[in-house]
XYZ file of C-alpha atoms in Angstrom:
702
model
C 106.546 88.383 121.543
C 107.222 84.701 122.550
C 104.813 83.652 125.632
C 103.491 86.950 125.984
C 99.518 88.257 124.979
C 99.444 92.505 124.455
C 96.916 92.212 122.459
C 94.239 95.417 122.035
C 91.385 93.249 121.834
C 89.441 90.881 124.679
C 86.327 89.962 122.815
C 85.067 86.624 122.440
C 86.706 84.660 119.084
C 83.746 83.155 116.974
C 80.959 85.540 117.774
C 78.429 84.877 114.842
C 78.864 87.414 111.615
C 75.309 86.817 110.795
C 72.925 88.940 111.738
C 69.818 88.173 113.595
C 70.177 86.499 117.317
C 72.055 83.823 117.988
C 71.538 81.635 121.106
C 74.429 78.670 122.218
C 76.758 77.667 124.652
C 80.555 78.890 124.951
C 82.706 76.908 127.325
C 79.535 75.877 128.842
C 78.029 79.220 129.159
C 75.131 80.232 128.354
C 75.119 82.691 125.660
C 73.324 85.468 123.625
C 74.377 86.964 120.371
C 72.370 89.920 119.039
C 73.388 91.318 115.842
C 72.264 93.746 113.031
C 68.858 93.946 113.906
C 65.962 96.027 115.360
C 64.270 94.333 117.902
C 61.756 95.187 121.029
C 62.633 91.917 122.675
C 66.258 90.115 122.691
C 64.526 86.377 123.187
C 65.809 83.270 124.992
C 64.620 79.603 123.864
C 67.351 77.338 125.092
C 67.898 79.253 128.398
C 66.801 80.945 130.816
C 67.658 84.746 131.513
C 69.550 83.899 134.525
C 71.564 81.369 132.754
C 72.889 84.031 130.311
C 76.720 84.503 130.834
C 77.733 86.225 127.847
C 75.760 88.710 126.359
C 76.687 90.283 122.491
C 75.052 93.031 121.550
C 76.500 94.705 118.066
C 75.004 96.763 115.409
C 71.397 96.719 116.733
C 68.423 99.327 117.874
C 66.670 97.242 120.361
C 63.798 99.573 122.175
C 64.100 100.011 126.129
C 67.343 98.627 126.149
C 67.726 99.190 129.836
C 64.684 96.658 130.361
C 66.194 93.983 128.334
C 69.772 93.838 129.502
C 68.062 94.122 133.251
C 67.038 90.817 132.781
C 70.671 89.073 132.114
C 71.852 90.319 135.005
C 74.192 87.513 135.974
C 76.093 87.851 132.876
C 79.894 87.538 133.549
C 80.521 89.114 129.761
C 78.848 91.930 128.416
C 79.647 93.490 124.611
C 77.355 96.482 123.351
C 79.678 97.793 120.308
C 78.305 99.838 117.650
C 74.214 99.970 119.062
C 75.119 104.023 119.267
C 74.512 104.870 123.064
C 75.149 108.233 124.368
C 74.562 106.697 128.274
C 75.194 103.893 130.090
C 72.342 101.899 130.924
C 72.287 102.363 134.936
C 70.933 98.621 135.476
C 74.743 97.541 134.294
C 76.727 99.094 137.167
C 74.373 96.522 139.082
C 75.505 93.629 136.980
C 77.701 91.768 140.402
C 79.567 89.221 138.343
C 80.466 90.801 135.269
C 84.328 90.563 134.913
C 84.050 91.859 130.937
C 82.293 95.337 130.116
C 83.403 96.372 126.361
C 81.180 99.526 125.365
C 83.623 100.557 122.852
C 82.666 102.147 119.626
C 79.862 104.095 121.001
C 78.774 107.488 121.757
C 79.491 107.777 125.029
C 80.744 111.419 126.673
C 80.837 110.362 130.261
C 80.431 107.575 132.724
C 77.945 106.923 135.656
C 79.903 106.883 139.509
C 77.941 103.851 139.786
C 80.118 102.056 137.744
C 82.497 101.723 141.045
C 79.324 98.590 141.972
C 81.163 96.499 138.913
C 83.917 95.249 141.680
C 84.167 91.816 139.831
C 85.154 93.774 136.795
C 89.162 92.656 135.551
C 88.610 93.680 131.910
C 86.952 97.472 130.536
C 86.876 98.519 126.844
C 85.252 101.741 126.577
C 87.786 102.764 123.363
C 86.290 105.010 120.219
C 83.474 106.907 122.158
C 83.508 110.422 123.443
C 84.948 110.650 126.830
C 86.584 113.894 128.465
C 87.378 112.452 131.818
C 87.704 108.950 133.262
C 87.676 109.914 137.590
C 84.838 107.045 137.540
C 86.679 104.672 136.036
C 89.276 104.912 139.098
C 87.046 103.264 141.280
C 87.260 99.869 140.092
C 89.633 99.164 141.991
C 90.090 95.294 140.815
C 90.228 96.463 136.840
C 93.266 94.701 135.029
C 93.048 95.674 131.771
C 92.079 99.271 130.568
C 91.348 100.191 126.989
C 90.479 104.285 126.680
C 91.713 104.249 123.137
C 89.617 107.462 120.764
C 88.758 109.415 122.887
C 88.778 112.912 123.785
C 91.267 112.925 126.910
C 93.316 115.723 127.372
C 94.783 113.954 131.288
C 94.538 111.306 133.386
C 93.052 111.773 136.677
C 95.294 112.126 139.780
C 93.171 109.220 141.188
C 94.682 107.295 138.650
C 97.069 105.533 141.267
C 93.605 103.589 142.655
C 93.907 101.338 140.003
C 96.315 99.174 141.499
C 95.934 95.779 140.004
C 96.028 97.312 136.468
C 98.451 95.473 134.258
C 97.373 96.666 130.343
C 96.583 100.436 130.021
C 96.044 101.720 126.497
C 95.036 105.383 125.278
C 95.928 105.932 122.246
C 94.488 108.759 120.091
C 93.715 111.680 122.353
C 94.951 114.796 123.242
C 96.984 113.824 126.549
C 100.186 116.478 126.976
C 101.127 115.193 130.044
C 101.234 111.771 132.715
C 99.730 112.118 136.472
C 102.879 111.775 138.787
C 100.482 108.975 140.242
C 101.224 106.628 137.299
C 104.169 105.402 138.696
C 102.594 103.455 141.908
C 101.247 101.107 139.274
C 103.602 98.634 140.164
C 101.786 95.801 138.416
C 101.666 97.669 134.930
C 102.971 95.265 132.151
C 101.709 96.791 129.159
C 101.278 100.429 128.310
C 99.928 102.595 124.728
C 100.066 106.247 124.885
C 100.586 106.124 120.998
C 99.224 109.486 119.033
C 98.512 112.068 121.915
C 101.017 114.842 122.760
C 103.583 113.402 124.856
C 106.915 115.516 125.082
C 107.689 114.261 128.786
C 107.054 112.269 130.987
C 106.714 112.203 135.426
C 109.844 111.025 137.137
C 107.985 108.051 139.467
C 107.954 106.374 135.604
C 110.614 105.219 136.711
C 109.188 103.106 139.402
C 107.392 100.710 136.285
C 110.524 98.240 136.657
C 107.875 95.839 135.432
C 106.948 97.414 132.428
C 107.061 94.430 129.953
C 105.821 96.998 126.670
C 105.680 100.676 125.997
C 104.706 102.392 122.838
C 105.163 106.108 122.695
C 104.826 106.614 118.552
C 103.082 109.750 117.471
C 103.966 112.199 120.079
C 106.338 115.172 120.351
C 109.607 113.657 122.240
C 112.508 115.159 121.264
C 114.539 113.059 123.070
C 114.351 109.415 124.703
C 113.216 110.121 128.586
C 115.776 109.048 130.939
C 112.856 107.746 133.284
C 112.661 104.819 130.237
C 115.883 103.371 130.796
C 114.956 102.060 134.448
C 112.330 100.229 132.962
C 114.709 97.425 132.915
C 111.985 94.283 132.280
C 111.045 96.094 128.697
C 111.288 93.591 125.991
C 109.619 96.552 123.382
C 110.215 100.064 123.382
C 108.523 102.213 119.907
C 108.843 105.785 119.754
C 108.167 106.246 115.976
C 107.566 109.170 114.923
C 108.640 111.301 117.524
C 111.003 114.272 117.115
C 113.825 113.043 118.418
C 116.930 114.472 117.841
C 121.043 113.751 117.519
C 122.313 110.602 119.056
C 120.727 107.804 121.521
C 122.120 107.984 124.788
C 124.432 104.561 126.033
C 122.103 104.621 128.776
C 120.293 102.513 125.862
C 122.338 99.352 127.214
C 120.730 99.160 130.736
C 117.628 97.563 128.877
C 119.520 94.105 128.548
C 116.082 92.679 127.758
C 114.819 94.502 124.886
C 113.712 92.537 122.017
C 112.293 95.345 119.523
C 113.102 99.086 119.321
C 111.200 101.112 116.620
C 112.606 104.266 116.140
C 111.182 104.723 112.788
C 110.539 108.172 111.726
C 112.666 110.231 113.925
C 116.011 112.815 113.831
C 118.625 110.378 115.035
C 121.859 110.171 113.475
C 123.866 108.268 115.287
C 123.843 105.243 117.894
C 126.230 103.959 120.876
C 128.810 101.767 120.618
C 127.193 99.984 123.614
C 123.877 99.342 121.389
C 125.649 96.265 120.656
C 125.029 95.205 124.380
C 121.333 94.713 123.413
C 122.220 90.764 123.091
C 118.666 89.732 122.960
C 117.752 92.697 120.353
C 115.451 90.927 117.766
C 113.543 93.503 115.894
C 115.172 97.321 115.235
C 113.960 99.562 113.513
C 115.408 102.977 112.500
C 113.767 103.530 109.430
C 113.521 107.291 108.061
C 116.323 108.179 110.088
C 119.776 109.908 109.110
C 122.009 107.686 110.604
C 125.350 107.161 110.112
C 125.588 103.542 109.045
C 128.885 103.474 110.824
C 127.327 104.333 114.092
C 125.746 100.852 114.139
C 127.586 98.053 115.381
C 126.530 94.714 114.389
C 129.131 92.427 115.749
C 127.331 91.408 118.710
C 123.960 91.730 117.923
C 123.890 88.083 116.713
C 119.844 87.540 117.658
C 118.836 90.392 115.657
C 115.935 88.801 113.255
C 114.885 91.989 111.680
C 116.363 95.352 110.358
C 115.209 97.753 108.657
C 116.650 101.045 107.529
C 114.312 102.337 105.068
C 114.669 105.949 103.669
C 118.332 106.591 105.465
C 119.804 108.063 103.301
C 122.171 104.991 102.943
C 124.745 104.680 100.003
C 126.343 101.333 101.323
C 124.909 98.583 103.507
C 127.050 98.457 106.403
C 130.107 96.468 106.612
C 129.239 94.262 109.887
C 125.725 93.838 108.712
C 126.508 90.506 107.370
C 127.642 88.911 110.697
C 123.957 89.194 111.593
C 123.670 85.267 110.675
C 120.288 84.864 112.205
C 118.592 87.864 110.182
C 115.494 86.938 108.522
C 113.768 90.356 107.274
C 115.924 93.373 106.213
C 114.549 95.811 104.322
C 116.825 98.958 102.902
C 114.572 100.255 100.432
C 114.632 103.905 99.307
C 118.251 104.416 99.968
C 120.987 105.929 97.480
C 122.026 101.972 97.368
C 124.207 102.219 93.916
C 126.753 98.690 94.388
C 126.293 95.494 96.594
C 128.971 93.944 97.664
C 129.377 89.689 97.340
C 129.714 89.463 100.907
C 127.165 91.901 101.759
C 124.111 89.266 101.297
C 125.495 86.288 102.808
C 122.480 85.690 105.299
C 121.665 82.064 105.259
C 118.080 82.207 107.005
C 117.175 85.911 105.753
C 113.233 85.088 104.166
C 112.161 88.566 103.149
C 114.405 91.282 101.156
C 113.657 94.342 100.204
C 116.006 96.590 98.114
C 113.298 98.344 96.358
C 113.848 102.446 95.140
C 116.863 102.224 95.044
C 119.615 102.615 92.513
C 120.995 99.513 92.110
C 122.013 98.335 88.086
C 124.027 95.163 89.253
C 122.942 92.467 91.754
C 125.376 90.162 93.804
C 125.825 86.549 92.608
C 125.567 86.252 97.038
C 121.583 86.759 96.002
C 121.776 82.974 94.693
C 122.622 81.709 97.890
C 120.198 82.870 99.692
C 118.354 79.512 100.249
C 115.555 80.524 102.785
C 114.304 83.615 100.866
C 110.645 84.009 99.922
C 110.245 87.620 99.355
C 112.312 89.901 97.305
C 111.757 93.215 96.297
C 113.535 95.191 93.819
C 111.496 97.654 92.033
C 112.571 101.224 91.048
C 116.001 100.686 90.536
C 117.843 99.698 87.425
C 118.191 96.845 86.380
C 118.479 94.951 83.036
C 119.562 91.295 84.118
C 119.540 88.878 86.545
C 122.755 86.601 88.053
C 123.020 83.656 85.475
C 122.364 81.229 88.528
C 119.276 83.088 89.925
C 117.485 80.219 89.085
C 118.586 78.783 92.303
C 116.230 80.793 94.145
C 113.216 79.146 92.301
C 112.260 76.283 95.674
C 111.649 79.111 97.776
C 111.407 82.272 96.266
C 107.266 82.756 96.705
C 107.464 86.692 95.693
C 109.091 88.873 93.168
C 109.056 92.420 92.461
C 110.978 93.899 89.635
C 108.761 96.505 88.329
C 110.134 100.133 87.090
C 113.592 98.598 86.038
C 115.357 98.352 82.899
C 114.669 94.936 81.426
C 113.944 94.635 77.802
C 113.919 90.451 77.802
C 112.085 88.931 80.978
C 115.402 86.486 82.032
C 114.414 82.832 81.151
C 115.739 82.440 84.744
C 112.328 82.846 86.432
C 110.617 80.129 84.451
C 112.353 76.758 85.474
C 109.818 74.232 86.071
C 110.512 74.055 89.895
C 109.593 77.892 90.182
C 107.196 78.044 93.100
C 106.363 81.922 92.053
C 102.767 83.150 93.456
C 103.559 86.588 92.549
C 105.163 88.603 90.064
C 105.382 92.008 88.878
C 107.207 93.261 86.007
C 104.870 96.829 85.770
C 107.230 99.053 83.595
C 110.296 97.865 81.902
C 110.745 98.010 77.695
C 109.905 94.635 77.304
C 107.944 93.742 74.151
C 107.769 90.254 74.795
C 106.695 87.885 77.350
C 108.097 84.330 76.915
C 105.722 81.717 76.318
C 107.822 79.570 79.366
C 105.550 81.612 81.714
C 103.341 78.068 81.688
C 105.784 76.664 83.948
C 104.574 78.966 87.407
C 102.007 76.613 87.691
C 101.329 78.381 91.168
C 101.055 81.830 90.334
C 98.167 83.628 91.242
C 98.747 87.229 91.072
C 100.429 88.738 87.789
C 101.480 91.992 87.125
C 103.141 93.079 83.372
C 101.167 96.964 83.136
C 102.699 100.157 81.570
C 104.688 97.824 78.936
C 104.631 100.117 75.953
C 106.127 97.951 73.539
C 104.456 94.875 74.787
C 101.467 93.774 72.029
C 100.873 90.307 72.649
C 100.935 87.603 75.578
C 101.831 84.597 74.795
C 99.277 81.548 74.786
C 101.395 79.334 77.483
C 99.873 81.944 80.310
C 96.156 79.918 80.126
C 98.576 77.247 81.517
C 98.598 79.059 85.001
C 95.716 77.384 86.389
C 96.290 79.226 89.602
C 96.497 82.859 87.994
C 93.757 84.557 90.260
C 94.839 88.016 89.701
C 96.030 89.515 86.347
C 97.094 92.684 85.068
C 98.043 94.109 81.882
C 96.812 98.038 81.837
C 98.387 100.385 80.169
C 100.050 98.104 77.246
C 99.562 98.076 73.894
C 98.050 94.936 73.544
C 95.703 93.970 70.704
C 94.325 91.031 71.360
C 94.341 88.229 74.266
C 95.230 84.480 74.013
C 92.373 81.823 73.628
C 93.975 79.970 76.576
C 92.790 82.840 79.260
C 89.144 80.925 79.057
C 91.443 77.977 80.901
C 92.298 80.012 83.879
C 89.220 78.755 85.762
C 90.974 80.685 89.047
C 90.666 83.989 87.653
C 88.979 86.803 89.610
C 90.374 89.971 89.074
C 90.953 91.240 85.463
C 92.569 94.623 84.473
C 92.697 95.473 80.808
C 92.438 99.106 80.693
C 94.316 101.564 78.211
C 95.133 98.880 75.829
C 95.022 99.177 72.349
C 92.363 96.526 71.557
C 90.573 96.767 68.104
C 87.208 95.571 69.692
C 86.374 94.198 73.146
C 88.249 90.446 73.393
C 85.628 88.200 73.565
C 87.130 85.429 75.234
C 87.457 87.075 78.596
C 83.461 86.656 78.601
C 84.772 83.069 78.809
C 86.626 83.284 81.993
C 84.107 81.499 84.277
C 84.438 82.725 87.749
C 85.713 86.114 87.119
C 84.180 88.546 89.749
C 86.270 91.849 88.275
C 86.871 92.962 85.059
C 88.422 96.598 84.149
C 88.719 97.694 81.114
C 88.628 101.470 81.270
C 90.352 103.396 78.204
C 90.992 106.741 79.248
C 94.631 106.502 77.943
C 93.886 103.340 75.089
C 91.948 102.578 72.276
C 87.699 102.739 73.273
C 85.395 100.605 72.003
C 83.854 103.647 70.136
C 86.256 105.689 68.184
C 86.283 109.320 69.356
C 84.485 110.273 65.491
C 80.544 110.207 66.447
C 79.409 107.301 63.566
C 76.681 107.901 61.707
C 73.509 106.365 62.622
C 74.606 105.232 66.374
C 71.012 106.996 67.833
C 69.263 104.997 65.590
C 70.600 101.904 66.236
C 70.052 102.480 69.666
C 66.414 102.588 69.438
C 66.327 98.921 67.198
C 68.296 97.732 70.119
C 66.015 98.883 72.689
C 62.776 99.176 71.139
C 60.214 98.913 73.965
C 61.811 102.891 74.889
C 60.432 104.093 71.693
C 58.006 105.776 73.709
C 60.780 107.875 75.694
C 62.509 108.958 72.835
C 62.762 112.169 71.247
C 59.801 114.012 69.284
C 62.189 113.839 66.224
C 62.325 110.355 66.178
C 58.742 109.809 67.285
C 58.208 108.845 63.068
C 61.022 106.186 62.860
C 58.816 103.113 63.437
C 57.601 104.122 60.190
C 60.690 103.066 58.752
C 59.551 99.267 59.447
C 61.066 98.795 55.364
C 64.680 99.103 56.157
C 65.059 97.192 59.937
C 66.216 94.282 58.594
C 68.741 95.742 56.427
C 69.825 97.659 59.882
C 69.951 94.899 62.040
C 72.226 92.816 59.827
C 74.107 96.090 59.966
C 74.103 96.181 63.674
C 74.992 92.814 64.108
C 77.964 93.168 61.844
C 79.281 95.892 63.548
C 78.514 95.214 67.389
C 81.726 94.286 67.719
C 82.447 97.964 68.021
C 80.771 98.152 71.547
C 80.588 95.912 74.651
C 79.124 92.151 73.446
C 76.203 90.286 74.896
C 78.150 87.544 75.723
C 79.398 89.860 78.438
C 76.994 87.957 80.122
C 77.915 84.934 80.738
C 80.093 86.263 83.184
C 77.849 85.443 86.184
C 80.430 85.318 88.761
C 80.651 88.993 88.159
C 80.654 91.526 90.449
C 82.492 94.801 89.503
C 82.179 95.735 85.975
C 84.210 99.613 85.130
C 83.881 100.978 81.497
C 84.504 104.280 82.018
C 85.797 106.401 78.416
C 84.552 103.966 75.815
C 82.499 106.656 73.706
C 79.551 103.541 74.498
C 75.922 104.865 73.191
C 74.297 101.905 74.224
C 75.203 98.781 76.643
C 73.656 94.776 76.343
C 70.745 94.442 78.172
C 72.084 91.241 80.249
C 72.990 92.981 83.544
C 69.658 91.658 85.115
C 70.761 88.048 84.482
C 74.244 88.844 86.529
C 75.449 89.771 90.061
C 76.857 92.679 89.237
C 77.326 95.021 92.201
C 79.505 97.876 91.106
C 79.000 98.884 87.199
C 81.139 101.939 86.193
C 79.890 102.917 83.001
C 81.127 106.776 83.240
C 82.592 109.333 81.131
C 81.261 107.969 77.769
C 77.841 108.946 75.836
C 74.965 106.690 76.980
C 71.768 108.248 76.346
C 69.598 105.401 77.658
C 69.743 102.402 79.613
C 68.922 98.719 78.955
C 65.672 98.296 79.549
C 65.836 96.039 81.748
C 68.755 97.308 84.226
C 66.085 97.975 86.523
C 65.525 94.089 87.501
C 69.702 93.769 88.892
C 69.283 92.162 92.262
C 72.476 92.968 93.976
C 73.385 96.388 91.932
C 74.875 98.447 95.114
C 76.617 101.426 93.166
C 75.757 102.818 89.193
C 78.082 105.545 88.025
C 76.671 107.666 85.037
C 78.134 110.686 85.613
C 79.574 111.998 82.249
C 77.248 110.391 79.406
C 74.880 112.323 77.528
C 71.803 110.769 79.787
C 68.348 113.423 80.221
C 66.084 110.950 81.209
C 65.457 108.734 83.671
C 62.528 106.063 83.254
C 60.792 105.283 86.863
C 62.049 101.870 86.179
C 65.146 102.835 88.365
C 63.302 102.728 91.861
C 62.896 99.128 91.527
C 66.574 99.013 92.100
C 66.504 98.067 95.720
C 70.128 97.694 97.136
C 71.010 100.485 95.232
C 73.233 102.568 97.528
C 75.610 104.950 95.073
C 74.366 106.447 91.653
C 76.341 109.349 90.195
C 74.458 111.542 87.077
C 76.769 114.756 87.715
C 77.691 116.049 84.273
C 74.380 114.723 82.375
C 72.008 117.155 80.600
C 69.065 115.276 82.696
C 65.969 117.105 82.815
C 64.372 114.836 84.738
C 65.188 114.549 87.238
C 67.043 117.559 86.860
C 70.725 117.747 87.206
C 70.444 119.071 90.884
C 68.714 116.397 92.127
C 72.006 114.187 90.597
C 73.499 113.596 94.222
C 75.742 111.135 94.694
C 73.027 109.300 97.034
C 69.584 107.708 95.643
C 67.242 108.842 97.991
C 67.291 112.842 96.630
C 66.537 110.948 92.835
C 64.058 108.270 93.551
C 62.328 110.922 96.139
C 62.213 113.168 92.606
C 60.816 110.045 90.722
C 58.303 109.282 92.927
C 56.656 113.007 93.508
C 57.265 113.376 89.664
C 54.735 110.067 89.126
C 52.461 111.540 91.759
C 51.826 114.637 89.978
C 52.032 112.724 86.424
C 48.653 111.121 87.564
C 47.115 114.200 88.941
C 47.550 116.000 85.781
C 46.385 113.584 84.220
C 43.584 112.567 86.020
C 42.668 116.187 85.685
C 42.599 116.681 81.918
């Protein structure tokens, strides 16, 4: 909305995100930013306490907070977020220069009466607390912006009228069932957000709010549009989505002659009046989720409309005169029953985004090729098997194309023009058996998804020339190998190879230089180790981790005597290692997330301690032991080991200082017992520590 700032956020831009105390100047004013620390004293080096005009404390624990805050009584801006405040420090009420106070994201259930002493305060944010009453706030007669969103309010006080200079009021996500009559006295109010409450009516005085520019009443229980709204003749935005408004929209809607945005999505509206076309300034209209008769919407004079959304409206045709909206930029007709598009129905010279997903379209009209400004085209979940011959004309502008869940047996070559600017392409769930080598022409491609294509057995070498590719999703296919050129994808960060038919782990993956996320789950595909248990795997795991001999079951204690067969067994192991996870996985130095679920693995290569892994999911395998050096991993935060054959955790696992989540359920655990194996690591670590102490005492007593 040009020239207007209705943002709920009134925080300072560029607040330092790093932890610690930062002292600086902001617009010539002394500032202190304290974030994510525990301290006794807020130190100042460059400024005296009286020079500090902006004080920000976020996600910190300050002992003797009131004493520390009182030092900065010349502050003009005070932000105290996520510091678990349950009482407002009384010293704040004496900050006579304070103009902005943000105490959101705390645990406040009330505010002191002395807050009325903040006579310079113009902006107050107390959102995301536990307030049940805001009577004390009503004494702040100079307040211009108030945010009480996400509290526990059931009503607004009768003294609300005292906020005579209020311009912006937000009280969404509360339990308010009615507004006081006095709200109509707020003659300067321009923005009002009361979404997700329990309103069904508005007070009569609401019609006095003739200066209101923005009104958001989404997520309430209105069964009609209150008539008082039609007196708010200055309205630019009216949003009533997710209510229970029934029947026809009143003709009085035409009195809102300045309206630019009308959002009525997900109500029970069935018809619009002919007077709707009198809203000549309307730019955004959303009627999604209503069973609207398309013939009741007259677009002939809505010449300024730029965005129209009619998703999930039960439409079988495109409204006839929609094509008259020559300024349309965004059109969403998804989730309807549209089966055929007339050639003239897609004549929008300015259109940049077209969503026709979830319909029953089998053929696209030739006119779609004339959308010379089209950037986004969503056609997923239709019945398309081909594209118009001139579809390549869109290659100059088209950036995002979704053809997933259609009936393409052959990928149209018009997608691979040398001049193509596609950055996102989805071909999921089509009966294709081949990807053309010409995909190499998509030099700007960033995201490629070709999953759920059950006939697809290989990928072309040309894929390696898509050098800007960041995300590649090829799960749930029949792939048995990968092209060697994937090693050239230096921008690739996300790779999903789950549920395919690889004979062994594709080693080329270990050569992708900047890969950060690798998914190789085989719940439905071919696991790295066959379901049948190969003979000797248990003993081979001993060879792989000789450091763990002492912790093996007694029946294998004499295994070390079989030294004569060691060399031949090692040779055998090296030959069959392709049946597991290769140690070359350690080459992926940038990998932070690795998932190997349901691969039948008995063991893992001892390389993870040399990687930057944060999340490792090896659940639903047959692991009996963890790699000996796993405990040396420096970054691991999530370790999923559930559904394996682990009966013992080594004490060294407690060295994983960064670990937050550890899953151990569905293992035959003896140490620690299975009931200790909670998702959080603390019970496990505590048990292992106590168990070690018990062992030491027991051994000493012997």
